[in-house]
CSV table of N, CA and C and ligand atoms in Angstrom, one decimal:
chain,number,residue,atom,x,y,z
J,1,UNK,N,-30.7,5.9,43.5
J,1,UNK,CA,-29.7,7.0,43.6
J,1,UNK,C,-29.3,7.4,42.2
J,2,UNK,N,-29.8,8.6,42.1
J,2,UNK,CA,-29.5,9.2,40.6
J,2,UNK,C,-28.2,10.2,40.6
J,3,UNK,N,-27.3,9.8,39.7
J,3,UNK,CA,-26.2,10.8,39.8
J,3,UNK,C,-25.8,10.7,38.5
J,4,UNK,N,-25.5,12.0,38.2
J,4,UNK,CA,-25.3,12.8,36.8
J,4,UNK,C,-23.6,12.7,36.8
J,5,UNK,N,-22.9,12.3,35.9
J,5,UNK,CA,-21.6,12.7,35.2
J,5,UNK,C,-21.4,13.8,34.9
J,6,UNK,N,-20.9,14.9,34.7
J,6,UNK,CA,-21.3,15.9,33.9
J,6,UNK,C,-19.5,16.6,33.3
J,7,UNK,N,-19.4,16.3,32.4
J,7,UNK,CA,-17.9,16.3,31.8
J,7,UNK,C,-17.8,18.3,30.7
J,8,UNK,N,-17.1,18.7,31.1
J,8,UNK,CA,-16.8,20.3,29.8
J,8,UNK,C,-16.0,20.2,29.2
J,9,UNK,N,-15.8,21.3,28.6
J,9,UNK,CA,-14.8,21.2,27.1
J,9,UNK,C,-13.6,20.3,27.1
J,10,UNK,N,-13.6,19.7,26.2
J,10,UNK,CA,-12.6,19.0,25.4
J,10,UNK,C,-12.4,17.5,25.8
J,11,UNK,N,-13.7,17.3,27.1
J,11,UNK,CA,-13.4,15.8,27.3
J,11,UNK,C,-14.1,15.0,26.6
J,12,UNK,N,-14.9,15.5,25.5
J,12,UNK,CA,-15.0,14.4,24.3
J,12,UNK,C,-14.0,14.1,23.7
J,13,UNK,N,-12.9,14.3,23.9
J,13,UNK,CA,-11.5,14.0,23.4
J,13,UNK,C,-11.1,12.7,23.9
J,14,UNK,N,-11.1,13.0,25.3
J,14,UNK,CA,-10.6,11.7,26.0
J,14,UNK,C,-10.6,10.7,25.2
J,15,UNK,N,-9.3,9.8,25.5
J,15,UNK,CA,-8.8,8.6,24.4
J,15,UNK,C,-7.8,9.5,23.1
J,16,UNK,N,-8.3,10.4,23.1
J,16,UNK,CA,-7.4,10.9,22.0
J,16,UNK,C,-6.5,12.2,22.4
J,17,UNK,N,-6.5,12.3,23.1
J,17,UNK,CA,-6.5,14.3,23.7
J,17,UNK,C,-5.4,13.9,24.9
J,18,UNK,N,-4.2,14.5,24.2
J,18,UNK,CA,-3.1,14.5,25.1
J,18,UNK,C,-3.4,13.0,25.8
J,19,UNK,N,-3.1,12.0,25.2
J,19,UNK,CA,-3.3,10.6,26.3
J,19,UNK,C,-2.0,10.5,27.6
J,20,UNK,N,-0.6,10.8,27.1
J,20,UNK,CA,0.3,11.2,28.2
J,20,UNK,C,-0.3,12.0,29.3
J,21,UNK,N,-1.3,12.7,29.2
J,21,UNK,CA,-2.1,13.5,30.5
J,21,UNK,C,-3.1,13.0,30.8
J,22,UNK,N,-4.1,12.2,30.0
J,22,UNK,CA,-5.3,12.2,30.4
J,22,UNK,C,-5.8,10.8,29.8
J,23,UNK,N,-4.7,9.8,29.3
J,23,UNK,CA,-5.0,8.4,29.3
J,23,UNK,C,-5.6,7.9,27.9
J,24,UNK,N,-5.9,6.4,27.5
J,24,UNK,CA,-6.0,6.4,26.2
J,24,UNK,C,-7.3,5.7,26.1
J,25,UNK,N,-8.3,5.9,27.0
J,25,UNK,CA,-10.0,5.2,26.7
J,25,UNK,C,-10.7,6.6,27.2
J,26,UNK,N,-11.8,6.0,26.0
J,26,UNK,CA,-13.3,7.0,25.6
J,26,UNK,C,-13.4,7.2,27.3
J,27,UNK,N,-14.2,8.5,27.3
J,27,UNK,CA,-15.2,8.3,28.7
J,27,UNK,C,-16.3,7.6,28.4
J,28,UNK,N,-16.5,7.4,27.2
J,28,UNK,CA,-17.7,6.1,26.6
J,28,UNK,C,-17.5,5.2,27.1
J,29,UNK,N,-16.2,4.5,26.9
J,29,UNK,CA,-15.8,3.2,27.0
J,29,UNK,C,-15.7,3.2,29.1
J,30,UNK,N,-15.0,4.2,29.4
J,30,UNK,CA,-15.0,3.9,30.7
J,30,UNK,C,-16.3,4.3,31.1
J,31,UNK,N,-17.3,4.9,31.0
J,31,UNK,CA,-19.0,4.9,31.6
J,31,UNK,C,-19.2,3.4,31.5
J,32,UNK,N,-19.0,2.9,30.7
J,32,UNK,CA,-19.7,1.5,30.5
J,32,UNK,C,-19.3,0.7,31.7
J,33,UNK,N,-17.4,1.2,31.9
J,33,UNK,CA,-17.0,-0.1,33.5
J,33,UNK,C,-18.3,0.3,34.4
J,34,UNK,N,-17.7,1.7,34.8
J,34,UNK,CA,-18.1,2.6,35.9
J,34,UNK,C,-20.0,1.8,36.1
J,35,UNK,N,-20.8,1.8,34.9
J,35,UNK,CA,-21.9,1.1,34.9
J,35,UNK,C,-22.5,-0.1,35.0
J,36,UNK,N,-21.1,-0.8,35.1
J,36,UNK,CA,-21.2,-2.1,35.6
J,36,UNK,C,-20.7,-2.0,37.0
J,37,UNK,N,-19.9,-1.6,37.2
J,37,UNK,CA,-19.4,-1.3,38.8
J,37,UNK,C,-20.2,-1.3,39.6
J,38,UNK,N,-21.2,-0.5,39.0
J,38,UNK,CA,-22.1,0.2,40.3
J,38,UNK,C,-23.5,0.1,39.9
J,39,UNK,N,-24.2,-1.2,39.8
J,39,UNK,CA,-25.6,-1.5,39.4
J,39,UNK,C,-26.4,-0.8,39.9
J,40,UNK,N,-26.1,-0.4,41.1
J,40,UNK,CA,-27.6,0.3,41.8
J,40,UNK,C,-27.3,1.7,41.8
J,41,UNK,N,-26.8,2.1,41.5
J,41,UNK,CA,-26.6,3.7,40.9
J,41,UNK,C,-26.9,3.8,39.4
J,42,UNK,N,-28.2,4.7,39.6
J,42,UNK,CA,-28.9,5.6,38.0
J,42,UNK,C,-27.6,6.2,37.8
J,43,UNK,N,-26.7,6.4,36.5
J,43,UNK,CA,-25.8,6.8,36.2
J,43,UNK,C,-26.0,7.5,34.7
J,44,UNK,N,-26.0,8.9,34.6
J,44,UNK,CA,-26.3,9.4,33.5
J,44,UNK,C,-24.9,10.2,32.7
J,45,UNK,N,-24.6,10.2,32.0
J,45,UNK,CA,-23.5,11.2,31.7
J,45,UNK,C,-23.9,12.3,30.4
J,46,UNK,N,-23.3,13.3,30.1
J,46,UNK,CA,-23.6,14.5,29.8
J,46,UNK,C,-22.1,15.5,29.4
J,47,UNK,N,-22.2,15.4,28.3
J,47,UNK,CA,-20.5,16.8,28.1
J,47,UNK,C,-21.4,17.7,27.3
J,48,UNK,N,-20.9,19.1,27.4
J,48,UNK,CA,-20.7,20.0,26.6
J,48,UNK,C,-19.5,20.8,26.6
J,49,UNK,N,-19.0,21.1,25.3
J,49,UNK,CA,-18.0,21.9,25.3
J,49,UNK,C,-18.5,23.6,25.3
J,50,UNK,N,-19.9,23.7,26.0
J,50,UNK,CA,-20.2,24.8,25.8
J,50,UNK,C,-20.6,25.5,27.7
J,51,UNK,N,-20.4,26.4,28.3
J,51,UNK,CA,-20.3,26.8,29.2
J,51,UNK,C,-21.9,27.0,29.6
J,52,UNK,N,-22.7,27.4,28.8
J,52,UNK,CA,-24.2,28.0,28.5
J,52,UNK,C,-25.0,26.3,29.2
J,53,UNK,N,-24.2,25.5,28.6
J,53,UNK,CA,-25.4,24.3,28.1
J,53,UNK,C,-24.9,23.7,29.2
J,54,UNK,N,-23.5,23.6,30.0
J,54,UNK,CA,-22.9,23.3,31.6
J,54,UNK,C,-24.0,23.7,32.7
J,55,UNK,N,-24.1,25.0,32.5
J,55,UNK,CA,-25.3,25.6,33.7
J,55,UNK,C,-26.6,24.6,33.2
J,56,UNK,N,-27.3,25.3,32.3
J,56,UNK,CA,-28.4,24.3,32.0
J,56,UNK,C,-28.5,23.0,32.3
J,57,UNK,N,-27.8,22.3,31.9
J,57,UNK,CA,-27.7,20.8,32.8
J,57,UNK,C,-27.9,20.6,34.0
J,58,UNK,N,-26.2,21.5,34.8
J,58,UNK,CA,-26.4,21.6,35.8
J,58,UNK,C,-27.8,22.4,37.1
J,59,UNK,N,-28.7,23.0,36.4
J,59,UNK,CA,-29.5,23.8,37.0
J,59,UNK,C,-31.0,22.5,36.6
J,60,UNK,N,-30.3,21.8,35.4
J,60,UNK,CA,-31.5,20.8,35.1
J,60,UNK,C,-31.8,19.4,36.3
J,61,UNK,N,-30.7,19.0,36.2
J,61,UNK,CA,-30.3,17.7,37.2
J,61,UNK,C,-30.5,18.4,38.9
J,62,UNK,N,-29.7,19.6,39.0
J,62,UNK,CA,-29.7,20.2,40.1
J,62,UNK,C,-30.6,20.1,41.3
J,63,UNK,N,-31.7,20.1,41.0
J,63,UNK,CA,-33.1,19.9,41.9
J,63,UNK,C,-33.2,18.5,42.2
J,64,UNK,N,-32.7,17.6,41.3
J,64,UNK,CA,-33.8,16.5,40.9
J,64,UNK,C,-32.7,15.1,41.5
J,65,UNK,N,-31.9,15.1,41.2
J,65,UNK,CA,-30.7,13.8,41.3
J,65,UNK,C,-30.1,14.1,42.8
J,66,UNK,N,-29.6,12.7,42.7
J,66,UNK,CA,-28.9,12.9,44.3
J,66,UNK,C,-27.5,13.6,44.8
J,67,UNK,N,-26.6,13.4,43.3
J,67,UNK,CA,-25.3,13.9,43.2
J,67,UNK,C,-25.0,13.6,41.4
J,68,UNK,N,-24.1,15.1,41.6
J,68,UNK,CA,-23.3,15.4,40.5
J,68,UNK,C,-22.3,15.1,40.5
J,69,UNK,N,-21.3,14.9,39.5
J,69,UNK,CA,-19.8,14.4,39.5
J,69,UNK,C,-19.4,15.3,38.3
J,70,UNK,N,-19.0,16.6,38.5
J,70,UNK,CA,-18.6,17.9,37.8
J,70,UNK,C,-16.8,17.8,37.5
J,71,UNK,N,-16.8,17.9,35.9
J,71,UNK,CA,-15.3,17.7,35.8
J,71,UNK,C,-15.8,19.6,34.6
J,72,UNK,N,-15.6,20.5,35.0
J,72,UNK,CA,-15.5,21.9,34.3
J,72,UNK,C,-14.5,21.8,33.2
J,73,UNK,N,-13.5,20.8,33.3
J,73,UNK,CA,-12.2,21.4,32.2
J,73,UNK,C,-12.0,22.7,32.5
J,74,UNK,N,-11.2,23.5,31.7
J,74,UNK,CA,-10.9,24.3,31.6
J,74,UNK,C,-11.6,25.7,32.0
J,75,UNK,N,-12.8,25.3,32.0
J,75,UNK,CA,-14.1,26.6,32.8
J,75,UNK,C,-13.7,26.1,34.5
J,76,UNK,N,-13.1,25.4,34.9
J,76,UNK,CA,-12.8,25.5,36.5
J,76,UNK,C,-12.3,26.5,36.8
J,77,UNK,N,-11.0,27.5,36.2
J,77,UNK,CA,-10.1,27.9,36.6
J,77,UNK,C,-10.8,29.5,36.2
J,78,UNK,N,-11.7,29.7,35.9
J,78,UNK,CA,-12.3,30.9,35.8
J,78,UNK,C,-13.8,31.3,35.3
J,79,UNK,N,-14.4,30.2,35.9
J,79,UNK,CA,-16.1,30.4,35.6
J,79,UNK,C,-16.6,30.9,36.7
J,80,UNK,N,-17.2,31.8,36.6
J,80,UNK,CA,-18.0,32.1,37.7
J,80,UNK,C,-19.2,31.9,37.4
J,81,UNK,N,-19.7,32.0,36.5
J,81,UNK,CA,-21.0,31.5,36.1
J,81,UNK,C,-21.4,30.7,36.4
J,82,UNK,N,-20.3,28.9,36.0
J,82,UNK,CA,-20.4,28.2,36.8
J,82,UNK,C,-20.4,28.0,38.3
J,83,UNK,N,-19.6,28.4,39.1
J,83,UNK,CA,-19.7,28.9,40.8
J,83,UNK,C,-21.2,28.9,40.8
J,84,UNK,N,-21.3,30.2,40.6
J,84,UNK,CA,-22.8,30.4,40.8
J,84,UNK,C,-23.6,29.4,40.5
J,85,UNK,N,-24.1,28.8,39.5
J,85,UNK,CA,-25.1,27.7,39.5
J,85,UNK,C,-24.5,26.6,40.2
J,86,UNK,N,-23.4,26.0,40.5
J,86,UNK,CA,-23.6,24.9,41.3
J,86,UNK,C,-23.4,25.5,43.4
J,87,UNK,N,-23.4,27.1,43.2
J,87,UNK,CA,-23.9,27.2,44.8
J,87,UNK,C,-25.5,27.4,44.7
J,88,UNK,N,-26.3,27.7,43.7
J,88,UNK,CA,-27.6,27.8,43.6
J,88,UNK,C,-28.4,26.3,43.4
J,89,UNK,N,-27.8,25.5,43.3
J,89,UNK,CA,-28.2,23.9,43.0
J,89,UNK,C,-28.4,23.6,44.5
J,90,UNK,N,-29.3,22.4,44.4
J,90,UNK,CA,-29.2,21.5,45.5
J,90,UNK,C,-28.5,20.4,46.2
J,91,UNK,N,-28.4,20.1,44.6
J,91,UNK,CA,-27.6,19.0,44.8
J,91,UNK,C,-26.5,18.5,45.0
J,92,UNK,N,-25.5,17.8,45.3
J,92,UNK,CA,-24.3,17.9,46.2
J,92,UNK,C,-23.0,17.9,44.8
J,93,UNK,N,-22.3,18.6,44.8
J,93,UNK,CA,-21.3,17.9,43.7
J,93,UNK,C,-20.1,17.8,44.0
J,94,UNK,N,-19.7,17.0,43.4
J,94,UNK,CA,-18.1,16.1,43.5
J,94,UNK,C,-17.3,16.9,42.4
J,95,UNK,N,-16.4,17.2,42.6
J,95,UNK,CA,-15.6,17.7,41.7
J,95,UNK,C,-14.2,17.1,41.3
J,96,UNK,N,-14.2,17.0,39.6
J,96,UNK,CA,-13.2,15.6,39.8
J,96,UNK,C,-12.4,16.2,38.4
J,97,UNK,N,-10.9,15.9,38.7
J,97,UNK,CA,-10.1,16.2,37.5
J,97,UNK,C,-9.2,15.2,37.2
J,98,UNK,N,-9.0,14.7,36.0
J,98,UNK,CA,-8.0,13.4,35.5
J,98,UNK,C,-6.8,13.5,36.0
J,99,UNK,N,-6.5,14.6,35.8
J,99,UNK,CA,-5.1,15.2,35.7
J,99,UNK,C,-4.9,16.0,37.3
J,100,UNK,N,-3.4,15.8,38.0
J,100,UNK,CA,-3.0,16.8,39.1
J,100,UNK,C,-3.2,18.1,38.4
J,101,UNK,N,-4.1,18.7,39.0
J,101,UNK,CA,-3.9,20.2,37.7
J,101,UNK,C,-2.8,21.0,39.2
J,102,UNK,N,-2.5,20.3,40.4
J,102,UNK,CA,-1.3,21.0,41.1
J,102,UNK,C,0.0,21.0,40.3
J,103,UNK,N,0.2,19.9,40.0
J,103,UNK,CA,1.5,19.5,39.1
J,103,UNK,C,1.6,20.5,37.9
J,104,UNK,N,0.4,21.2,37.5
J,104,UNK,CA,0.5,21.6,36.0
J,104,UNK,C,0.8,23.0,35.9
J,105,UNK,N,0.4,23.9,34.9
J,105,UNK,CA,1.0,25.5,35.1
J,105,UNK,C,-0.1,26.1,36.1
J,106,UNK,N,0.7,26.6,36.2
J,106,UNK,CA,0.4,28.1,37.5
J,106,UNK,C,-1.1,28.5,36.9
J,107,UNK,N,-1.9,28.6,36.4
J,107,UNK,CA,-3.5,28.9,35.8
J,107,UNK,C,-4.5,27.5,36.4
J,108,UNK,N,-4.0,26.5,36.2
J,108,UNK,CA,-4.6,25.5,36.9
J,108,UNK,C,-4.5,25.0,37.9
J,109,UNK,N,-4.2,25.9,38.9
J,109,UNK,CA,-4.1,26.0,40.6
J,109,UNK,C,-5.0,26.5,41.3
J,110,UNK,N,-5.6,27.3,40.2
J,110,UNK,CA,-6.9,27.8,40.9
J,110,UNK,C,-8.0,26.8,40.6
J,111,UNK,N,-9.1,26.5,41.4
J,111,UNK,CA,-10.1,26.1,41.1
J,111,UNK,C,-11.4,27.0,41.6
J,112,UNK,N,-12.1,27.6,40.6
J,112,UNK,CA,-12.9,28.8,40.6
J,112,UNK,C,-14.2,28.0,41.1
J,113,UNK,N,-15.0,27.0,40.8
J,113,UNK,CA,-15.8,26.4,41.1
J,113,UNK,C,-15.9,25.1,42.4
J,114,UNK,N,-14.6,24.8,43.0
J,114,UNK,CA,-14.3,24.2,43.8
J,114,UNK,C,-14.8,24.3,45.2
J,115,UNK,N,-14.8,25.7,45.7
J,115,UNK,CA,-15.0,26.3,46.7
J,115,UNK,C,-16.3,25.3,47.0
J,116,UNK,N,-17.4,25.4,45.6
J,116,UNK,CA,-18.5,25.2,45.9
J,116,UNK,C,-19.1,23.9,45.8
J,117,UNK,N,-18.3,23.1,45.6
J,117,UNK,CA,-18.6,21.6,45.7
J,117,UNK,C,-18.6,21.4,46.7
J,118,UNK,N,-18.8,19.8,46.9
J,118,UNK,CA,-18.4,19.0,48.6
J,118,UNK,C,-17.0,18.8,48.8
J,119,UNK,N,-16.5,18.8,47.4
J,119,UNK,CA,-14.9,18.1,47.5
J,119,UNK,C,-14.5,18.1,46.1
J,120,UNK,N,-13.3,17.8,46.0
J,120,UNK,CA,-12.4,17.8,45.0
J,120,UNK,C,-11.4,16.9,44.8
J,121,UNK,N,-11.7,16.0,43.9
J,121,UNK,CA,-10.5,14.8,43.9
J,121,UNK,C,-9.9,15.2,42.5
J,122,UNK,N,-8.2,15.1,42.2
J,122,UNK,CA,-7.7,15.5,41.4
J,122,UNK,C,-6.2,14.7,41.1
J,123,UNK,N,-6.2,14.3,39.9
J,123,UNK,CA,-5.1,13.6,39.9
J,123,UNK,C,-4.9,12.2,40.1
J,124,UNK,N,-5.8,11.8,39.9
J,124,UNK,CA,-6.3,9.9,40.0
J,124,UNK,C,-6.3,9.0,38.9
J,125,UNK,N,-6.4,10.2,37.9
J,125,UNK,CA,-7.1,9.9,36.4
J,125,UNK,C,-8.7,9.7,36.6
J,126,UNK,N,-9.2,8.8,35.5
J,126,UNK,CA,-10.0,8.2,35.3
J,126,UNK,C,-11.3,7.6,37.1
J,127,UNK,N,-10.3,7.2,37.6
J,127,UNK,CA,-10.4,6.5,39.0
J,127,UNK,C,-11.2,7.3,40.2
J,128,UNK,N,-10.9,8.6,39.5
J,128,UNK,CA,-11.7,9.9,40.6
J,128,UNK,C,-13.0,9.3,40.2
J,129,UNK,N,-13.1,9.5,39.1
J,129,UNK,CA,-15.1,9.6,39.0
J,129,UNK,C,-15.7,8.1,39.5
J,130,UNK,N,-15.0,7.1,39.9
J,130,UNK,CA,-15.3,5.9,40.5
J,130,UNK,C,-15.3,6.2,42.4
J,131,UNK,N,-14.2,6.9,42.4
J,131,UNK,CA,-14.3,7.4,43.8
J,131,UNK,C,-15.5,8.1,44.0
J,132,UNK,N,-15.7,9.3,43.5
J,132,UNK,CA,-16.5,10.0,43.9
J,132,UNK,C,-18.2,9.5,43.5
J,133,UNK,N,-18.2,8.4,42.6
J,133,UNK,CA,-19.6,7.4,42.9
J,133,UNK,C,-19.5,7.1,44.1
J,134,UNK,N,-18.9,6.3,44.3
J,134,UNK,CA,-18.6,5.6,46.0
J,134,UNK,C,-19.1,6.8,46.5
J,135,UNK,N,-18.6,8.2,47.2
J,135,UNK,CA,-18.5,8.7,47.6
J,135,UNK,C,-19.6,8.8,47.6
J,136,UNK,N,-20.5,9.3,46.8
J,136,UNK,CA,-21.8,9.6,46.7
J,136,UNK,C,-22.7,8.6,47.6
J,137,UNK,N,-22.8,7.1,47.1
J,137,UNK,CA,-23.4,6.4,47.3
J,137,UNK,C,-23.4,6.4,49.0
J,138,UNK,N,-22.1,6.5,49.6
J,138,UNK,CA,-21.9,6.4,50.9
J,138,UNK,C,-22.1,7.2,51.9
J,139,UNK,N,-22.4,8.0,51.2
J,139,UNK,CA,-22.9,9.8,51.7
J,139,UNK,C,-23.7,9.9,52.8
Y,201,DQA,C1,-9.0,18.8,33.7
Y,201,DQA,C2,-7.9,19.8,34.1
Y,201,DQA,C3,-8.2,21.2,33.4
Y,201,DQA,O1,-7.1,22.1,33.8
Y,201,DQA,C4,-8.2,21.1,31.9
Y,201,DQA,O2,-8.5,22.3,31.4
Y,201,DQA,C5,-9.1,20.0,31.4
Y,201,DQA,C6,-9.2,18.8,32.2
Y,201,DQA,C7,-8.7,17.4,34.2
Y,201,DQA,O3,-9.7,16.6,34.2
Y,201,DQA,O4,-7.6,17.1,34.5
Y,201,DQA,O5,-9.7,20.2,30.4
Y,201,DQA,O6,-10.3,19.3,34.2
């Protein structure tokens, strides 16, 4: 079972980046639990803070892996670009945010690429992209 992480802008921050919102370990350090968690899951991870190199990925993995686990950052709330390549993909994606982006301003209530996933877990922290492995696996 191959499933891509696939993280956008500013979550190479994580650990450092607003930790009151978004908590105080790398997504380095947490891939490493998450990859002990789940031995029989191919688990790959992948950020860009660039929207261009998001599709690319996503259109790269797309065909080929069993499931995505898509956290857009900030391109959720108004990428259509993104939309488009993950309704043009195959492959199934999870869509996961650290943070209740319900709880947060009025701009982060929309989810522009949401529509087109399987699902949307939000506001777990860290814990969503563990869920949404499970999820996958159990699929
Ligand atoms: C986020 C929520 C987005 O609104 C924000 O722009 C992020 C992170 C989250 O994981 O909670 O960068 O996707």
């Amino acid at each position: 079972m191959k499933i891509a992480i696939i993280n956008g802008p500013n979550l190479n921050l994580l650990g450092k980046r607003e930790p009151e919102i978004y908590g105080k370990i790398s997504f380095e350090q947490y891939f490493d639990q998450l990859k002990a968690a789940f031995p029989q899951a191919d688990l790959v991870y992948y950020q860009s803070n660039v929207e261009g190199e998001l599709i690319n990925k996503l259109q790269e993995v797309g065909f080929e892996y069993d499931g995505i686990i898509f956290n857009g950052g900030a391109y959720t709330h108004y990428s259509y670009a993104i939309r488009d390549a993950i309704a043009g993909i195959q492959t199934p994606v999870v869509e996961v945010h650290i943070s209740n982006v319900y709880a947060r301003e009025e701009f982060r209530h929309k989810s522009i690429t949401g529509g087109k996933a399987v699902g949307v877990i939000t506001g777990l922290g860290m814990k969503g992209y563990d869920l949404a492995v499970r999820y996958l696996l159990e699929r």
